[in-house]
PDB file of C-alpha atoms in Angstrom:
ATOM      1  CA  MET P 289     156.830  32.239  55.624  1.00 63.00           C
ATOM      2  CA  ARG P 290     156.665  33.920  58.925  1.00 78.00           C
ATOM      3  CA  GLN P 291     159.609  35.495  60.634  1.00 91.00           C
ATOM      4  CA  TYR P 292     160.443  34.721  64.194  1.00 89.00           C
ATOM      5  CA  ARG P 293     161.212  36.611  67.321  1.00 93.00           C
ATOM      6  CA  ASP P 294     162.325  35.250  70.617  1.00 94.00           C
ATOM      7  CA  ILE P 295     161.161  37.096  73.920  1.00 95.00           C
ATOM      8  CA  THR P 296     163.125  36.490  77.275  1.00 94.00           C
ATOM      9  CA  ILE P 297     162.509  37.944  80.730  1.00 92.00           C
ATOM     10  CA  LEU P 298     164.654  37.406  83.670  1.00 89.00           C
ATOM     11  CA  GLY P 299     162.611  35.316  86.294  1.00 89.00           C
ATOM     12  CA  ARG P 300     162.794  32.554  88.785  1.00 88.00           C
ATOM     13  CA  CYS P 301     162.728  28.953  88.198  1.00 86.00           C
ATOM     14  CA  ASN P 302     161.119  25.779  89.858  1.00 85.00           C
ATOM     15  CA  LEU P 303     164.075  23.770  89.528  1.00 81.00           C
ATOM     16  CA  SER P 304     167.565  23.319  90.824  1.00 76.00           C
ATOM     17  CA  CYS P 305     169.303  21.776  88.395  1.00 73.00           C
ATOM     18  CA  GLN P 306     173.258  21.431  89.091  1.00 71.00           C
ATOM     19  CA  TYR P 307     174.357  23.286  86.009  1.00 70.00           C
ATOM     20  CA  CYS P 308     172.504  26.199  86.279  1.00 73.00           C
ATOM     21  CA  ASP P 309     173.172  29.400  88.690  1.00 73.00           C
ATOM     22  CA  HIS P 310     169.525  28.962  90.344  1.00 68.00           C
ATOM     23  CA  PRO P 311     168.145  32.308  88.635  1.00 65.00           C
ATOM     24  CA  ASP P 312     165.749  34.044  91.266  1.00 71.00           C
ATOM     25  CA  PHE P 313     165.209  37.486  89.641  1.00 80.00           C
ATOM     26  CA  SER P 314     162.408  39.721  90.699  1.00 86.00           C
ATOM     27  CA  VAL P 315     159.798  40.066  88.216  1.00 91.00           C
ATOM     28  CA  CYS P 316     157.044  42.720  87.972  1.00 94.00           C
ATOM     29  CA  GLU P 317     154.659  41.204  85.739  1.00 95.00           C
ATOM     30  CA  ASN P 318     152.727  44.602  84.963  1.00 97.00           C
ATOM     31  CA  GLN P 319     156.138  45.814  83.541  1.00 96.00           C
ATOM     32  CA  VAL P 320     156.771  42.372  81.684  1.00 96.00           C
ATOM     33  CA  ILE P 321     153.235  42.775  80.279  1.00 97.00           C
ATOM     34  CA  GLN P 322     153.926  46.175  79.257  1.00 97.00           C
ATOM     35  CA  SER P 323     156.862  45.491  77.580  1.00 96.00           C
ATOM     36  CA  LEU P 324     155.092  42.485  75.446  1.00 96.00           C
ATOM     37  CA  ASP P 325     152.455  45.174  74.411  1.00 97.00           C
ATOM     38  CA  VAL P 326     155.431  47.419  73.086  1.00 96.00           C
ATOM     39  CA  ILE P 327     156.833  44.429  71.450  1.00 95.00           C
ATOM     40  CA  MET P 328     153.795  43.102  69.759  1.00 95.00           C
ATOM     41  CA  LYS P 329     152.717  46.364  68.366  1.00 94.00           C
ATOM     42  CA  ARG P 330     156.086  46.481  66.491  1.00 94.00           C
ATOM     43  CA  PHE P 331     155.275  43.305  64.083  1.00 92.00           C
ATOM     44  CA  GLU P 332     152.376  42.438  62.019  1.00 90.00           C
ATOM     45  CA  ARG P 333     150.195  39.674  63.847  1.00 90.00           C
ATOM     46  CA  ASP P 334     150.456  37.558  60.316  1.00 91.00           C
ATOM     47  CA  LYS P 335     153.861  37.982  59.676  1.00 92.00           C
ATOM     48  CA  MET P 336     155.772  37.141  62.828  1.00 94.00           C
ATOM     49  CA  CYS P 337     156.045  34.183  65.095  1.00 95.00           C
ATOM     50  CA  PHE P 338     157.133  34.636  68.828  1.00 96.00           C
ATOM     51  CA  ARG P 339     158.807  32.416  71.235  1.00 95.00           C
ATOM     52  CA  ILE P 340     158.579  33.641  74.908  1.00 96.00           C
ATOM     53  CA  GLU P 341     160.515  32.159  77.586  1.00 92.00           C
ATOM     54  CA  SER P 342     162.300  33.061  81.102  1.00 90.00           C
ATOM     55  CA  ARG P 343     165.543  32.820  82.201  1.00 86.00           C
ATOM     56  CA  GLY P 344     163.829  30.830  85.058  1.00 87.00           C
ATOM     57  CA  GLU P 345     160.395  29.391  84.097  1.00 92.00           C
ATOM     58  CA  ILE P 346     157.707  31.352  82.533  1.00 94.00           C
ATOM     59  CA  THR P 347     154.674  29.183  83.790  1.00 95.00           C
ATOM     60  CA  LEU P 348     155.266  30.520  87.290  1.00 94.00           C
ATOM     61  CA  TYR P 349     153.933  34.005  86.126  1.00 94.00           C
ATOM     62  CA  PRO P 350     150.288  33.440  85.809  1.00 94.00           C
ATOM     63  CA  HIS P 351     149.418  37.056  84.889  1.00 96.00           C
ATOM     64  CA  ILE P 352     151.773  37.132  81.979  1.00 96.00           C
ATOM     65  CA  ILE P 353     150.584  33.811  80.897  1.00 96.00           C
ATOM     66  CA  ASN P 354     146.981  35.238  80.747  1.00 96.00           C
ATOM     67  CA  HIS P 355     148.256  38.296  78.756  1.00 97.00           C
ATOM     68  CA  ILE P 356     149.968  35.778  76.210  1.00 97.00           C
ATOM     69  CA  LYS P 357     146.766  33.821  75.933  1.00 97.00           C
ATOM     70  CA  ASN P 358     144.831  37.113  74.945  1.00 97.00           C
ATOM     71  CA  TYR P 359     147.492  37.642  72.177  1.00 97.00           C
ATOM     72  CA  ALA P 360     146.987  34.045  70.853  1.00 97.00           C
ATOM     73  CA  ASP P 361     143.239  34.590  71.071  1.00 97.00           C
ATOM     74  CA  LYS P 362     143.624  37.716  68.703  1.00 96.00           C
ATOM     75  CA  GLY P 363     145.298  35.529  66.155  1.00 95.00           C
ATOM     76  CA  TYR P 364     149.126  36.259  67.250  1.00 96.00           C
ATOM     77  CA  ARG P 365     151.451  32.873  66.606  1.00 96.00           C
ATOM     78  CA  LEU P 366     153.288  32.068  69.957  1.00 96.00           C
ATOM     79  CA  LYS P 367     155.088  29.315  71.666  1.00 96.00           C
ATOM     80  CA  LEU P 368     156.175  28.910  75.453  1.00 95.00           C
ATOM     81  CA  LEU P 369     159.720  27.796  76.170  1.00 93.00           C
ATOM     82  CA  SER P 370     159.312  25.794  79.697  1.00 93.00           C
ATOM     83  CA  ASN P 371     160.637  23.080  81.391  1.00 88.00           C
ATOM     84  CA  GLY P 372     157.139  21.317  80.967  1.00 90.00           C
ATOM     85  CA  LEU P 373     156.503  20.957  84.811  1.00 89.00           C
ATOM     86  CA  LEU P 374     153.452  23.097  85.082  1.00 92.00           C
ATOM     87  CA  ILE P 375     152.294  23.460  81.527  1.00 92.00           C
ATOM     88  CA  ASP P 376     149.101  21.389  82.028  1.00 91.00           C
ATOM     89  CA  ASP P 377     148.323  23.342  85.183  1.00 92.00           C
ATOM     90  CA  VAL P 378     148.959  26.790  83.475  1.00 91.00           C
ATOM     91  CA  LEU P 379     147.343  25.932  79.840  1.00 91.00           C
ATOM     92  CA  ASN P 380     144.852  23.247  80.897  1.00 88.00           C
ATOM     93  CA  ASP P 381     143.466  22.356  77.298  1.00 86.00           C
ATOM     94  CA  TYR P 382     143.961  26.121  75.805  1.00 91.00           C
ATOM     95  CA  LYS P 383     145.309  24.668  72.413  1.00 92.00           C
ATOM     96  CA  LYS P 384     146.312  28.344  70.654  1.00 96.00           C
ATOM     97  CA  ILE P 385     149.903  28.419  72.102  1.00 96.00           C
ATOM     98  CA  GLY P 386     152.573  26.068  71.394  1.00 94.00           C
ATOM     99  CA  CYS P 387     154.901  24.731  73.757  1.00 93.00           C
ATOM    100  CA  VAL P 388     158.664  23.683  73.684  1.00 91.00           C
ATOM    101  CA  ILE P 389     159.559  21.718  76.281  1.00 90.00           C
ATOM    102  CA  SER P 390     163.356  21.958  77.329  1.00 82.00           C
ATOM    103  CA  LEU P 391     165.682  19.710  79.197  1.00 71.00           C
ATOM    104  CA  ASP P 392     169.021  21.612  78.878  1.00 65.00           C
ATOM    105  CA  GLY P 393     171.600  19.148  80.486  1.00 62.00           C
ATOM    106  CA  HIS P 394     173.046  16.582  78.106  1.00 61.00           C
ATOM    107  CA  THR P 395     173.299  13.930  80.878  1.00 68.00           C
ATOM    108  CA  THR P 396     170.557  12.281  83.334  1.00 70.00           C
ATOM    109  CA  LYS P 397     172.724  13.669  86.539  1.00 69.00           C
ATOM    110  CA  MET P 398     172.539  17.197  85.004  1.00 64.00           C
ATOM    111  CA  ASN P 399     168.728  16.931  84.750  1.00 61.00           C
ATOM    112  CA  GLU P 400     168.085  15.947  88.134  1.00 64.00           C
ATOM    113  CA  MET P 401     166.261  18.096  91.081  1.00 55.00           C
TER     114      MET P 401
END
């Protein structure tokens, strides 16, 4: 059985949910990519699964997504946590990365944009 690691970056979001403080963190994609490289090197590819997410929306960062795809092509087990709005645009038909779609609010009103 594989172990599991959650990798979270601070980023901006493409929604304005009522319950959220509407994160709008500045992200240097190159620094995040360097950090991902450090993290990935610490673990054996065949023994670890990674979920990568943003306190915001990970799919707003195309260079990070492309770098994650490179790891998936090397056999790393990866999932993205997303609100789902941009998944089709970002991943197209790419099947090597799993997706977890999250609606955080527990009422319909909380999930309104």
